[in-house]
Structures are given as structure tokens and as C-alpha cells.
Amino acid sequence: MRKGMTFTRFIIEEQRRIPESTGEFTLLLSAIVTACKEISDDVNRGQLINVLGSAETENVQGETQKKLDIISNDIMLRALEWSGHLAGMASEEMEEVYPIPSKYPTGKYLLVFDPLDGSSNTEVNVSIGTIFSILRCPENISAPREEHFLQPGVRQVCAGYVLYGPATNLVLTTGQGVNGFTLDQDIGEFILTHPKLKIPESTSEFAINMSNQRHWEPAVKRYIDEVVAGSDGPRGRDFNTRWVASMVAEVHRILMRGGIFMYPRDNRENVKEGRLRLLYEANPMSFIIEQAGGASTTGRERVMGVCPDKLHQRIPVMLGAKEEIGRIDRYHTEMDKEIESESPFRQEAN
Ligand code: AHG
Ligand code: MN
Ligand code: MN
């Protein structure tokens, strides 16, 4: 007998705790997880089945797609469109909302996902993953349009990711804490290996792409200058840095041993509003991090409080250990006050 509860048992027991539950949500989760097992298998076989490399096409963000970006997106669509639990889907790899084909029944949920996060890492065998967020479809809408997906992160019903690394991990929240599972390849089931994940409030580890330093706002420059100065600077202790270039892997590291992750906005034309996407990267990861006791900010507000105005909206995101995120927020507030006090309009008024 193997140790640990299977994911199937876990979600059925969760469902039993809600007597009025119809089981629709449980079946939807199960279908998502099956799709991710299929993606995991393709990622794992990689070059052996000729799925690595560029597809030579561009997505709506103007990014060159990898073959695996397209394959993962198709796996998600095909595994979920027939299920009867969804009213529509949206993904990083599709410009428009994906309607459920008319031959299938529809359900009350909306699914948004990043089919393969960190796909620049596919050729180098570094961890990548699938990120998803489940929203409720507004009442009486059976063919949802873009506007119906534009809900703030606080309205998420569920958020999760599957990390394809040395092991395949599923991490999930429905607003009652965060649980982590590991895929047992022999039996094809996820096993609960990390119940009730919590992250420490303080940390000495940060993740940011340092090559963008010259483009950052002064608040981010100040924060990073101070942590890099370590025990010789105002923080009085040394910090450590990591950058995987897969947000999903960075968030997983933070859940396992603490830390913070930052992708701030900067003054490059395509990063003015941030680099990561609100609906299928920043929101689900923020939900997970907050549920594990961490915080997530744009520098100026809580990520999950932002009302999206477009499907592929980008946003600055800094998340992880509460103490450091609080400090980053404070540095932004101080910077904004200073900028305001230097404004010629303000000086005239005085
Ligand atoms: P995706 O592969 O879905 O486009 O996302 C990659 C994202 C994120 O996971 C990662 O943190 C970031 O892009 C890396 O960006 P840089 O290449 O600018 O470091
Ligand atoms: Mn991504
Ligand atoms: Mn992606």
C-alpha cells in the first residue's frame, strides 16, 4: 500500500464537506489535471517525440511560439471543451476567447490558463509549468465574451499550477489554504505530499531579472541596491538571488522554502505596464501566494484587487514573503510622494 492520499480522494472529500455541491467543480478539476498529465508526458519525452523547438509562429503578445506552447494549448482545449463544466476558455496562446463548440453542453465556469509558462526553457530541460484560474461565468450568460472574463483576482474560485520539473507537482487553492501534490508516474495519480503549504513572512532570497536594472523605477532600484549591498548596507544581512525565467518554478521555490519574486514594470516600451499577464499568470499565482500566507503587489496596489480591462492585460507583480513585499510597497509610496512633491504644479500651488 502506498502512502498518501490521492488527488481524486482529496477533491471528493473536499466536495463532501459542501453538502449542496453538485460535483461539477470536482469533475472540472479532474479534467484539468488529466490534461496536465498529458502535457507532462509530452514535456518529459521532448526531443524523443520531436516536440521541442520553435513553431515559427507568433502569439497575440508578439512572442514566438514554441511547438510545446501550441501542443499544450491544444491539449487543454481538447480535454476540456467536451466536459460540460465550462462556458468558455481563454489562454495566453489565443487572441480571442474560446467558445465551447455547439455540439457540447456548457457549464457555469470560465477557465483561463497559461498552457506552458517558462517555455523559453523547453530546450534546456529546466522546469516549466501550466498555470490556471477558474472563474464563475456571470449568471444567464451561455456564450461569454471577453468582458465576462474581466474579473478581478479576488473573484477567482480556484487557482493552480502544474510544475514539470524533476518531479511533476500540482499546487492548488480554492480559498482554503494551499495543497501540493506529486505525480506518482507508476500509477498515474497525484499524491498529496505538501498539505497546507505556508511561506515564511521573512526571507533572504529574491528573484528578479537583473539585466533589466537600468530600466526599473527608483523604488525597485532602491530595494535591489539595498539587498545587493547585503551586510555592508542598510539591511545589515546578506541576501541570495535566483532567476529561473519560469514564474511557475520561482513560485514553487517560494512555497517550498520562502523568498520573493519580482517582475516590476520598467521603462521599456513593451514592459511599461509590466511583463506578466494579469488573468492567467499574476492572478492565479497571487491567489496561491496569499493563501499560503504571503502577499502580492503591483507596488501600488494588491494584484488581486485590479479590475482587468483587457484579456491579455499585463501587470507589474511582486510576490512572496510578507515583510519584504510590505517594504517594496512602502518604497513605491515614498517614491510617488517624492515625485509628486517635485512636480512644478505642486510647487506653484505652494
Ligand atoms: P511564458 O513562457 O508563458 O511567456 O512566460 C515567461 C514569463 C515568466 O514565467 C518568467 O518569469 C518571465 O517570463 C521571464 O522573463 P525574462 O525572459 O524577461 O526574464
Ligand atoms: Mn507565462
Ligand atoms: Mn506561456
PDB file of C-alpha atoms and ligand atoms in Angstrom, residues 63 69 92-93 114 116-120 209 212 243 245-248 250 261 263 268 275-277 281, ligand 1:
ATOM      1  CA  GLU A  63       6.113  36.329 -28.842  1.00  0.00           C
ATOM      2  CA  ASP A  69       3.137  26.150 -26.393  1.00  0.00           C
ATOM      3  CA  GLU A  92      -2.122  33.162 -23.485  1.00  0.00           C
ATOM      4  CA  GLU A  93      -1.850  31.470 -26.874  1.00  0.00           C
ATOM      5  CA  ASP A 114      -1.086  29.824 -19.484  1.00  0.00           C
ATOM      6  CA  LEU A 116       3.144  26.492 -20.803  1.00  0.00           C
ATOM      7  CA  ASP A 117       4.848  29.027 -18.591  1.00  0.00           C
ATOM      8  CA  GLY A 118       8.591  29.485 -18.973  1.00  0.00           C
ATOM      9  CA  SER A 119       8.589  27.937 -22.429  1.00  0.00           C
ATOM     10  CA  SER A 120      11.933  29.587 -23.263  1.00  0.00           C
ATOM     11  CA  ASN A 209      15.952  39.559 -13.838  1.00  0.00           C
ATOM     12  CA  ASN A 212      16.693  44.942 -16.604  1.00  0.00           C
ATOM     13  CA  TRP A 243      16.315  33.541 -11.569  1.00  0.00           C
ATOM     14  CA  ALA A 245      12.823  32.552 -16.033  1.00  0.00           C
ATOM     15  CA  SER A 246       9.783  30.347 -15.311  1.00  0.00           C
ATOM     16  CA  MET A 247       7.464  32.121 -12.899  1.00  0.00           C
ATOM     17  CA  VAL A 248       5.897  28.787 -12.066  1.00  0.00           C
ATOM     18  CA  GLU A 250      10.001  30.606  -8.889  1.00  0.00           C
ATOM     19  CA  PHE A 261       9.696  37.079  -6.944  1.00  0.00           C
ATOM     20  CA  TYR A 263       8.706  41.335 -12.343  1.00  0.00           C
ATOM     21  CA  ARG A 268      10.952  49.665 -21.980  1.00  0.00           C
ATOM     22  CA  ARG A 275       5.691  41.869 -18.387  1.00  0.00           C
ATOM     23  CA  LEU A 276       3.444  39.194 -16.927  1.00  0.00           C
ATOM     24  CA  ARG A 277      -0.223  38.793 -17.763  1.00  0.00           C
ATOM     25  CA  GLU A 281      -0.184  34.471 -14.576  1.00  0.00           C
TER      26      GLU A 281
HETATM   27  P1  AHG B   1       5.805  32.483 -20.936  1.00  0.00           P
HETATM   28  O1  AHG B   1       6.804  31.407 -21.189  1.00  0.00           O
HETATM   29  O2  AHG B   1       4.424  31.941 -20.615  1.00  0.00           O
HETATM   30  O3  AHG B   1       5.759  33.554 -21.997  1.00  0.00           O
HETATM   31  O4  AHG B   1       6.178  33.230 -19.557  1.00  0.00           O
HETATM   32  C1  AHG B   1       7.512  33.520 -19.210  1.00  0.00           C
HETATM   33  C2  AHG B   1       7.483  34.590 -18.178  1.00  0.00           C
HETATM   34  C3  AHG B   1       7.674  34.131 -16.754  1.00  0.00           C
HETATM   35  O5  AHG B   1       7.402  32.836 -16.477  1.00  0.00           O
HETATM   36  C4  AHG B   1       9.095  34.470 -16.444  1.00  0.00           C
HETATM   37  O6  AHG B   1       9.235  34.817 -15.107  1.00  0.00           O
HETATM   38  C5  AHG B   1       9.397  35.618 -17.346  1.00  0.00           C
HETATM   39  O7  AHG B   1       8.533  35.483 -18.443  1.00  0.00           O
HETATM   40  C6  AHG B   1      10.824  35.631 -17.809  1.00  0.00           C
HETATM   41  O8  AHG B   1      11.031  36.814 -18.457  1.00  0.00           O
HETATM   42  P2  AHG B   1      12.502  37.295 -18.921  1.00  0.00           P
HETATM   43  O9  AHG B   1      12.828  36.461 -20.103  1.00  0.00           O
HETATM   44  O10 AHG B   1      12.288  38.753 -19.248  1.00  0.00           O
HETATM   45  O11 AHG B   1      13.451  37.101 -17.764  1.00  0.00           O
END
